[in-house]
Amino acid sequence: MRRPLVSLALPAFALLALALPLATPALAEDAPVTIVIKDHRFEPAEVKVPANKRVTLLVDNQDVTSEEFESAELKVEKIVGGRKQMKVAIGPLKPGRYPFFGEFHEATAQGAVLAE
Ligand SMILES: [Cu+2]
Protein backbone atom coordinates (compact mmCIF):
# COMPACT_ATOMS: atom_id res chain seq x y z
CA MET A 1 0.00 0.00 0.00
CA ARG A 2 2.90 2.39 0.51
CA ARG A 3 4.19 2.37 -3.02
CA PRO A 4 1.04 3.77 -4.73
CA LEU A 5 0.91 6.66 -2.22
CA VAL A 6 4.47 7.65 -3.01
CA SER A 7 3.96 7.40 -6.74
CA LEU A 8 0.86 9.60 -6.49
CA ALA A 9 2.64 12.19 -4.38
CA LEU A 10 5.57 12.64 -6.72
CA PRO A 11 3.61 13.84 -9.76
CA ALA A 12 1.78 16.34 -7.58
CA PHE A 13 5.08 17.87 -6.47
CA ALA A 14 6.36 17.82 -10.03
CA LEU A 15 3.26 19.69 -11.23
CA LEU A 16 3.56 22.26 -8.47
CA ALA A 17 7.21 22.88 -9.34
CA LEU A 18 6.21 23.45 -12.97
CA ALA A 19 3.19 25.62 -12.15
CA LEU A 20 4.93 28.08 -9.81
CA PRO A 21 7.37 29.64 -12.30
CA LEU A 22 4.60 29.83 -14.90
CA ALA A 23 2.19 31.52 -12.49
CA THR A 24 4.57 34.27 -11.40
CA PRO A 25 4.28 36.56 -14.46
CA ALA A 26 0.47 36.36 -14.37
CA LEU A 27 0.40 37.40 -10.71
CA ALA A 28 2.71 40.36 -11.23
CA GLU A 29 0.53 43.45 -11.57
CA ASP A 30 1.31 46.37 -13.80
CA ALA A 31 1.87 49.64 -11.96
CA PRO A 32 -1.45 51.34 -11.19
CA VAL A 33 -2.54 54.44 -13.07
CA THR A 34 -2.71 57.29 -10.55
CA ILE A 35 -5.46 59.90 -10.47
CA VAL A 36 -5.07 62.64 -7.86
CA ILE A 37 -8.03 64.47 -6.36
CA LYS A 38 -7.16 68.02 -5.35
CA ASP A 39 -9.50 70.96 -4.76
CA HIS A 40 -12.36 68.67 -5.85
CA ARG A 41 -10.83 68.15 -9.29
CA PHE A 42 -9.14 65.17 -10.89
CA GLU A 43 -5.50 65.50 -11.92
CA PRO A 44 -5.10 64.52 -14.65
CA ALA A 45 -8.71 64.92 -15.74
CA GLU A 46 -8.06 62.46 -18.57
CA VAL A 47 -5.97 59.33 -18.14
CA LYS A 48 -4.88 56.98 -20.91
CA VAL A 49 -4.97 53.25 -20.30
CA PRO A 50 -4.32 50.30 -22.62
CA ALA A 51 -7.45 48.85 -24.21
CA ASN A 52 -8.44 45.20 -23.77
CA LYS A 53 -6.60 44.88 -20.51
CA ARG A 54 -7.46 44.87 -16.83
CA VAL A 55 -6.04 48.07 -15.33
CA THR A 56 -5.76 49.24 -11.74
CA LEU A 57 -6.51 52.86 -10.94
CA LEU A 58 -5.00 54.37 -7.80
CA VAL A 59 -7.19 57.25 -6.65
CA ASP A 60 -5.15 59.52 -4.38
CA ASN A 61 -7.44 61.93 -2.55
CA GLN A 62 -5.37 64.86 -1.31
CA ASP A 63 -8.41 66.81 -0.18
CA VAL A 64 -9.51 66.59 3.46
CA THR A 65 -13.04 65.75 2.37
CA SER A 66 -14.09 62.32 1.14
CA GLU A 67 -15.08 61.71 -2.46
CA GLU A 68 -17.01 59.07 -4.33
CA PHE A 69 -15.34 57.93 -7.52
CA GLU A 70 -18.17 56.97 -9.80
CA SER A 71 -18.71 55.85 -13.38
CA ALA A 72 -21.53 53.83 -14.87
CA GLU A 73 -19.38 53.32 -17.99
CA LEU A 74 -16.54 51.85 -15.92
CA LYS A 75 -18.94 50.08 -13.51
CA VAL A 76 -17.31 51.74 -10.52
CA GLU A 77 -18.76 53.42 -7.46
CA LYS A 78 -16.30 53.63 -4.61
CA ILE A 79 -15.68 56.07 -1.78
CA VAL A 80 -12.20 57.33 -0.98
CA GLY A 81 -11.80 59.07 2.35
CA GLY A 82 -10.17 62.47 2.89
CA ARG A 83 -6.37 62.20 2.61
CA LYS A 84 -6.75 58.53 1.69
CA GLN A 85 -6.01 56.37 -1.33
CA MET A 86 -7.97 53.54 -2.86
CA LYS A 87 -7.42 51.16 -5.72
CA VAL A 88 -10.03 50.02 -8.18
CA ALA A 89 -9.70 47.62 -11.11
CA ILE A 90 -11.36 48.50 -14.41
CA GLY A 91 -11.68 46.82 -17.80
CA PRO A 92 -10.80 45.14 -19.98
CA LEU A 93 -12.12 48.12 -21.99
CA LYS A 94 -12.75 48.45 -25.70
CA PRO A 95 -11.04 51.52 -27.20
CA GLY A 96 -13.03 54.61 -26.29
CA ARG A 97 -13.72 57.36 -23.78
CA TYR A 98 -15.20 56.46 -20.39
CA PRO A 99 -16.27 59.42 -18.25
CA PHE A 100 -16.09 59.36 -14.46
CA PHE A 101 -16.96 61.90 -11.79
CA GLY A 102 -16.76 62.59 -8.09
CA GLU A 103 -20.30 62.36 -6.86
CA PHE A 104 -19.71 64.46 -3.75
CA HIS A 105 -18.34 67.39 -5.80
CA GLU A 106 -19.87 66.77 -9.18
CA ALA A 107 -19.70 70.41 -10.36
CA THR A 108 -15.89 70.29 -10.58
CA ALA A 109 -14.83 66.65 -10.19
CA GLN A 110 -15.14 65.41 -13.77
CA GLY A 111 -12.79 63.19 -15.72
CA ALA A 112 -12.44 60.42 -18.25
CA VAL A 113 -10.46 57.30 -18.97
CA LEU A 114 -9.23 57.00 -22.56
CA ALA A 115 -8.71 53.39 -23.54
CA GLU A 116 -6.52 52.98 -26.62
CU1 LIG B 1 -22.70 57.30 -6.17
GROMACS .gro file of C-alpha atoms and ligand atoms in nm:
model
  117
    1MET     CA    1   0.000   0.000   0.000
    2ARG     CA    2   0.290   0.239   0.051
    3ARG     CA    3   0.419   0.237  -0.302
    4PRO     CA    4   0.104   0.377  -0.473
    5LEU     CA    5   0.091   0.666  -0.222
    6VAL     CA    6   0.447   0.765  -0.301
    7SER     CA    7   0.396   0.740  -0.674
    8LEU     CA    8   0.086   0.960  -0.649
    9ALA     CA    9   0.264   1.219  -0.438
   10LEU     CA   10   0.557   1.264  -0.672
   11PRO     CA   11   0.361   1.384  -0.976
   12ALA     CA   12   0.178   1.634  -0.758
   13PHE     CA   13   0.508   1.787  -0.647
   14ALA     CA   14   0.636   1.782  -1.003
   15LEU     CA   15   0.326   1.969  -1.123
   16LEU     CA   16   0.356   2.226  -0.847
   17ALA     CA   17   0.721   2.288  -0.934
   18LEU     CA   18   0.621   2.345  -1.297
   19ALA     CA   19   0.319   2.562  -1.215
   20LEU     CA   20   0.493   2.808  -0.981
   21PRO     CA   21   0.737   2.964  -1.230
   22LEU     CA   22   0.460   2.983  -1.490
   23ALA     CA   23   0.219   3.152  -1.249
   24THR     CA   24   0.457   3.427  -1.140
   25PRO     CA   25   0.428   3.656  -1.446
   26ALA     CA   26   0.047   3.636  -1.437
   27LEU     CA   27   0.040   3.740  -1.071
   28ALA     CA   28   0.271   4.036  -1.123
   29GLU     CA   29   0.053   4.345  -1.157
   30ASP     CA   30   0.131   4.637  -1.380
   31ALA     CA   31   0.187   4.964  -1.196
   32PRO     CA   32  -0.145   5.134  -1.119
   33VAL     CA   33  -0.254   5.444  -1.307
   34THR     CA   34  -0.271   5.729  -1.055
   35ILE     CA   35  -0.546   5.990  -1.047
   36VAL     CA   36  -0.507   6.264  -0.786
   37ILE     CA   37  -0.803   6.447  -0.636
   38LYS     CA   38  -0.716   6.802  -0.535
   39ASP     CA   39  -0.950   7.096  -0.476
   40HIS     CA   40  -1.236   6.867  -0.585
   41ARG     CA   41  -1.083   6.815  -0.929
   42PHE     CA   42  -0.914   6.517  -1.089
   43GLU     CA   43  -0.550   6.550  -1.192
   44PRO     CA   44  -0.510   6.452  -1.465
   45ALA     CA   45  -0.871   6.492  -1.574
   46GLU     CA   46  -0.806   6.246  -1.857
   47VAL     CA   47  -0.597   5.933  -1.814
   48LYS     CA   48  -0.488   5.698  -2.091
   49VAL     CA   49  -0.497   5.325  -2.030
   50PRO     CA   50  -0.432   5.030  -2.262
   51ALA     CA   51  -0.745   4.885  -2.421
   52ASN     CA   52  -0.844   4.520  -2.377
   53LYS     CA   53  -0.660   4.488  -2.051
   54ARG     CA   54  -0.746   4.487  -1.683
   55VAL     CA   55  -0.604   4.807  -1.533
   56THR     CA   56  -0.576   4.924  -1.174
   57LEU     CA   57  -0.651   5.286  -1.094
   58LEU     CA   58  -0.500   5.437  -0.780
   59VAL     CA   59  -0.719   5.725  -0.665
   60ASP     CA   60  -0.515   5.952  -0.438
   61ASN     CA   61  -0.744   6.193  -0.255
   62GLN     CA   62  -0.537   6.486  -0.131
   63ASP     CA   63  -0.841   6.681  -0.018
   64VAL     CA   64  -0.951   6.659   0.346
   65THR     CA   65  -1.304   6.575   0.237
   66SER     CA   66  -1.409   6.232   0.114
   67GLU     CA   67  -1.508   6.171  -0.246
   68GLU     CA   68  -1.701   5.907  -0.433
   69PHE     CA   69  -1.534   5.793  -0.752
   70GLU     CA   70  -1.817   5.697  -0.980
   71SER     CA   71  -1.871   5.585  -1.338
   72ALA     CA   72  -2.153   5.383  -1.487
   73GLU     CA   73  -1.938   5.332  -1.799
   74LEU     CA   74  -1.654   5.185  -1.592
   75LYS     CA   75  -1.894   5.008  -1.351
   76VAL     CA   76  -1.731   5.174  -1.052
   77GLU     CA   77  -1.876   5.342  -0.746
   78LYS     CA   78  -1.630   5.363  -0.461
   79ILE     CA   79  -1.568   5.607  -0.178
   80VAL     CA   80  -1.220   5.733  -0.098
   81GLY     CA   81  -1.180   5.907   0.235
   82GLY     CA   82  -1.017   6.247   0.289
   83ARG     CA   83  -0.637   6.220   0.261
   84LYS     CA   84  -0.675   5.853   0.169
   85GLN     CA   85  -0.601   5.637  -0.133
   86MET     CA   86  -0.797   5.354  -0.286
   87LYS     CA   87  -0.742   5.116  -0.572
   88VAL     CA   88  -1.003   5.002  -0.818
   89ALA     CA   89  -0.970   4.762  -1.111
   90ILE     CA   90  -1.136   4.850  -1.441
   91GLY     CA   91  -1.168   4.682  -1.780
   92PRO     CA   92  -1.080   4.514  -1.998
   93LEU     CA   93  -1.212   4.812  -2.199
   94LYS     CA   94  -1.275   4.845  -2.570
   95PRO     CA   95  -1.104   5.152  -2.720
   96GLY     CA   96  -1.303   5.461  -2.629
   97ARG     CA   97  -1.372   5.736  -2.378
   98TYR     CA   98  -1.520   5.646  -2.039
   99PRO     CA   99  -1.627   5.942  -1.825
  100PHE     CA  100  -1.609   5.936  -1.446
  101PHE     CA  101  -1.696   6.190  -1.179
  102GLY     CA  102  -1.676   6.259  -0.809
  103GLU     CA  103  -2.030   6.236  -0.686
  104PHE     CA  104  -1.971   6.446  -0.375
  105HIS     CA  105  -1.834   6.739  -0.580
  106GLU     CA  106  -1.987   6.677  -0.918
  107ALA     CA  107  -1.970   7.041  -1.036
  108THR     CA  108  -1.589   7.029  -1.058
  109ALA     CA  109  -1.483   6.665  -1.019
  110GLN     CA  110  -1.514   6.541  -1.377
  111GLY     CA  111  -1.279   6.319  -1.572
  112ALA     CA  112  -1.244   6.042  -1.825
  113VAL     CA  113  -1.046   5.730  -1.897
  114LEU     CA  114  -0.923   5.700  -2.256
  115ALA     CA  115  -0.871   5.339  -2.354
  116GLU     CA  116  -0.652   5.298  -2.662
  117CU      CU  117  -2.270   5.730  -0.617
   0.00000   0.00000   0.00000
